[in-house]
PDB file of C-alpha atoms in Angstrom:
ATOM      1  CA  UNK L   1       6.181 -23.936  -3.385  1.00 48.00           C
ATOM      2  CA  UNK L   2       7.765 -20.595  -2.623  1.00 55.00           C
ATOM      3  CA  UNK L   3       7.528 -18.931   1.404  1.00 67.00           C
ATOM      4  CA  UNK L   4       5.220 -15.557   1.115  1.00 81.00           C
ATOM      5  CA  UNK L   5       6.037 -12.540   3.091  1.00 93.00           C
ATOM      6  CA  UNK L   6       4.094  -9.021   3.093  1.00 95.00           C
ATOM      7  CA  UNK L   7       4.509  -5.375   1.896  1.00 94.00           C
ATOM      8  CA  UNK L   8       3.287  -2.484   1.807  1.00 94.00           C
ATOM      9  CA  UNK L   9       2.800   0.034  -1.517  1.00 95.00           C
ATOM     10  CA  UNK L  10       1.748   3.752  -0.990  1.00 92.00           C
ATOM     11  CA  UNK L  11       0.144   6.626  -2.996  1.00 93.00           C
ATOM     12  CA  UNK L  12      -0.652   9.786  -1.240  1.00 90.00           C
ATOM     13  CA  UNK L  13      -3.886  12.151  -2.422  1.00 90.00           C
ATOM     14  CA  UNK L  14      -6.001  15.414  -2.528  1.00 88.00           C
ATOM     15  CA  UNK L  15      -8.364  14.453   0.940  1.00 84.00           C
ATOM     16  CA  UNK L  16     -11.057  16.801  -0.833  1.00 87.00           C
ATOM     17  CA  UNK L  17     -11.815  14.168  -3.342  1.00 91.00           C
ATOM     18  CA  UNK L  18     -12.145  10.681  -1.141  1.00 87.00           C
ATOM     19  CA  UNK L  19     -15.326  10.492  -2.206  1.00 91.00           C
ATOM     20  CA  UNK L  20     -14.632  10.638  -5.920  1.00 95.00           C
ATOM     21  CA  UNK L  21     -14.555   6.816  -6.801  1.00 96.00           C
ATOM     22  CA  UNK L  22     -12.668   7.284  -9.924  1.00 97.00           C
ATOM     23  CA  UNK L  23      -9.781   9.188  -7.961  1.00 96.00           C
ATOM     24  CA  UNK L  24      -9.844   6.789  -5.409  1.00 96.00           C
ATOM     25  CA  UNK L  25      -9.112   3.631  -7.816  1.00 97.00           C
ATOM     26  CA  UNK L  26      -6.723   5.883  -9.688  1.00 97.00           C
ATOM     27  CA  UNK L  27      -4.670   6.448  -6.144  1.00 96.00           C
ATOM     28  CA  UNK L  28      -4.967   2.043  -5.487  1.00 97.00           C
ATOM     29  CA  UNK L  29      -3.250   1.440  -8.731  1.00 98.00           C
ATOM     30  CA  UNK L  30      -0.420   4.065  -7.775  1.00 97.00           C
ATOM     31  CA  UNK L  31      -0.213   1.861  -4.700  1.00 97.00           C
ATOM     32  CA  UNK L  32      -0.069  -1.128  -5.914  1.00 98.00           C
ATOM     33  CA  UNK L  33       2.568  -0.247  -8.355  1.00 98.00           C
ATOM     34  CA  UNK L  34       4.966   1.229  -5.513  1.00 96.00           C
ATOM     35  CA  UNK L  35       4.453  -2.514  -4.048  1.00 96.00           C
ATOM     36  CA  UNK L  36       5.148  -4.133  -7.001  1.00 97.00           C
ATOM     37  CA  UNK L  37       8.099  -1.853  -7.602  1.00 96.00           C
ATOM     38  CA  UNK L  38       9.267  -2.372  -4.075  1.00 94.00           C
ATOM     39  CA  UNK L  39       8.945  -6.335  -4.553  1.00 95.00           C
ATOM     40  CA  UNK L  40      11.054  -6.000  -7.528  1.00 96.00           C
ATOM     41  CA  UNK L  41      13.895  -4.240  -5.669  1.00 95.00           C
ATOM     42  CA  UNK L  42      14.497  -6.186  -3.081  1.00 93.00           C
ATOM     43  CA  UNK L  43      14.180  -9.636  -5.420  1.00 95.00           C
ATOM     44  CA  UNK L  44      11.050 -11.143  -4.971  1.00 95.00           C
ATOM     45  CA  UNK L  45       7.592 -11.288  -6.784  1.00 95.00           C
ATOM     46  CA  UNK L  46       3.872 -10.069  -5.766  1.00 96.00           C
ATOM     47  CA  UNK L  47       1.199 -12.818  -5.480  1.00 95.00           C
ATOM     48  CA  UNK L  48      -1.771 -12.278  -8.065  1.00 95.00           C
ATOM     49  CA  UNK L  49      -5.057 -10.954  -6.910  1.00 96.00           C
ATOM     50  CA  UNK L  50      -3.554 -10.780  -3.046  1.00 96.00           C
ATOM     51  CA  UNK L  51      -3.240  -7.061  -2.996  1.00 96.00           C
ATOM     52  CA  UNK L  52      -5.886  -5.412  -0.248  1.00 95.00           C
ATOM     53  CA  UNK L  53      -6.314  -1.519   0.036  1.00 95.00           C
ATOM     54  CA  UNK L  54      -6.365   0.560   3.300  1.00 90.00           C
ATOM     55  CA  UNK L  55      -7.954   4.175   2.758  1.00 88.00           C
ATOM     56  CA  UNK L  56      -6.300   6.233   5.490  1.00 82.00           C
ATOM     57  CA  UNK L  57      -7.953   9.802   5.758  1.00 72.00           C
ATOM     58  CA  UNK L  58      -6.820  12.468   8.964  1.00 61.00           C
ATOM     59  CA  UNK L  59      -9.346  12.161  11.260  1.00 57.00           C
ATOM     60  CA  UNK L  60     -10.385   9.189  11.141  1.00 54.00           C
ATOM     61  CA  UNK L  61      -7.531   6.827  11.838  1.00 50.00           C
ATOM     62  CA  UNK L  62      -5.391   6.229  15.248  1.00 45.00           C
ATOM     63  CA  UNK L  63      -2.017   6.295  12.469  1.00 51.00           C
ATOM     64  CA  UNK L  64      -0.568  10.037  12.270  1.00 52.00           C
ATOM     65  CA  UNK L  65      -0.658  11.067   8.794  1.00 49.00           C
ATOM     66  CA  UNK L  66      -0.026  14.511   9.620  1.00 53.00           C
ATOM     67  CA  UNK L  67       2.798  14.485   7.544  1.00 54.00           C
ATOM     68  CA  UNK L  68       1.656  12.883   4.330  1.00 51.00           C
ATOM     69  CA  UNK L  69       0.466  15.704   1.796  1.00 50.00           C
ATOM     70  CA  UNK L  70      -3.126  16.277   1.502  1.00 57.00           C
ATOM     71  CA  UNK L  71      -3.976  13.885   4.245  1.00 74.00           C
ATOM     72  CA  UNK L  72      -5.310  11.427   2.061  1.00 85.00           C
ATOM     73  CA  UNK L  73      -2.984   7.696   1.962  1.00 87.00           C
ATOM     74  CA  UNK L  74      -4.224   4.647   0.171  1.00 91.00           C
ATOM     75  CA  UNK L  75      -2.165   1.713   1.390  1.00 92.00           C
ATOM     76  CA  UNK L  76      -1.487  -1.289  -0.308  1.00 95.00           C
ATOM     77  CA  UNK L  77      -0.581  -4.505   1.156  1.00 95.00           C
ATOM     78  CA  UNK L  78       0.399  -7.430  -1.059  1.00 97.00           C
ATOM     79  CA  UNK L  79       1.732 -10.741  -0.599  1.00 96.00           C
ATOM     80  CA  UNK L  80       5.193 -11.658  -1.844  1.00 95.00           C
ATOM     81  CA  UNK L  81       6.886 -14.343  -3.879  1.00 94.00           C
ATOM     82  CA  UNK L  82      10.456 -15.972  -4.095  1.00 93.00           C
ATOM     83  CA  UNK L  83      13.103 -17.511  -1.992  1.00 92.00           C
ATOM     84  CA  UNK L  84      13.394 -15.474   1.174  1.00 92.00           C
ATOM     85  CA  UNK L  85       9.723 -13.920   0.934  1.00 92.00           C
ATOM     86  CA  UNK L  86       9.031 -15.306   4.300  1.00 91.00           C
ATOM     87  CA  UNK L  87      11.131 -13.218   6.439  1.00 91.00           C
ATOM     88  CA  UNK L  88       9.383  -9.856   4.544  1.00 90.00           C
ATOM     89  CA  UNK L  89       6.701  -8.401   6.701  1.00 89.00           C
ATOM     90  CA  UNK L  90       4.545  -5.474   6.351  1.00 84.00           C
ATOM     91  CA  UNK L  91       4.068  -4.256  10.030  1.00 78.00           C
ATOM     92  CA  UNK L  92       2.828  -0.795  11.176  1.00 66.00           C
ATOM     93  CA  UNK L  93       4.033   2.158   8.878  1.00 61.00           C
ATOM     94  CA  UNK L  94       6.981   0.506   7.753  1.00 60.00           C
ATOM     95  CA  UNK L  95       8.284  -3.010   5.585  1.00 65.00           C
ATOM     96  CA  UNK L  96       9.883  -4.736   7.478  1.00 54.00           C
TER      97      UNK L  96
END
């Protein structure tokens, strides 16, 4: 059985419309496809079904996002496949 790691996908949105469902699921599957597409750059594959969503809004968060347009992040974290996966970790801001 293959080691799993962690990593982190983004997509960045309009914080006017975080209470629009269908924008909201529109901005996870951005962010899940950055993870994937991170996975697949550095080698390794993304778990099935692991991926869980963060909704990061200004305001209301102790991370500065004062940088990120619109003040609006949706982060997704998802668990990783392949040889080496285990020494991938998602931690704070950054993939580690």
């Amino acid at each position: 059985m293959d080691a799993t790691g962690t990593l982190f996908g983004w997509a960045f949105g309009d914080s006017e419309r975080e209470d629009d469902q269908e924008y909201l699921d529109g901005l996870r599957s951005e962010a899940l496809a950055n993870a994937r597409q991170a996975a697949e750059s550095r080698g390794f594959g993304v778990e099935p079904g692991s991926e869980v969503f963060t909704i990061l809004s200004a305001g209301e968060t102790l991370v500065d996002i004062d940088t990120a347009p619109d003040d609006l992040v949706v982060r997704c974290t998802v668990k990783l496949t392949g040889e080496g996966a285990d020494r991938i970790h998602a931690e704070g801001p950054m993939n580690g």
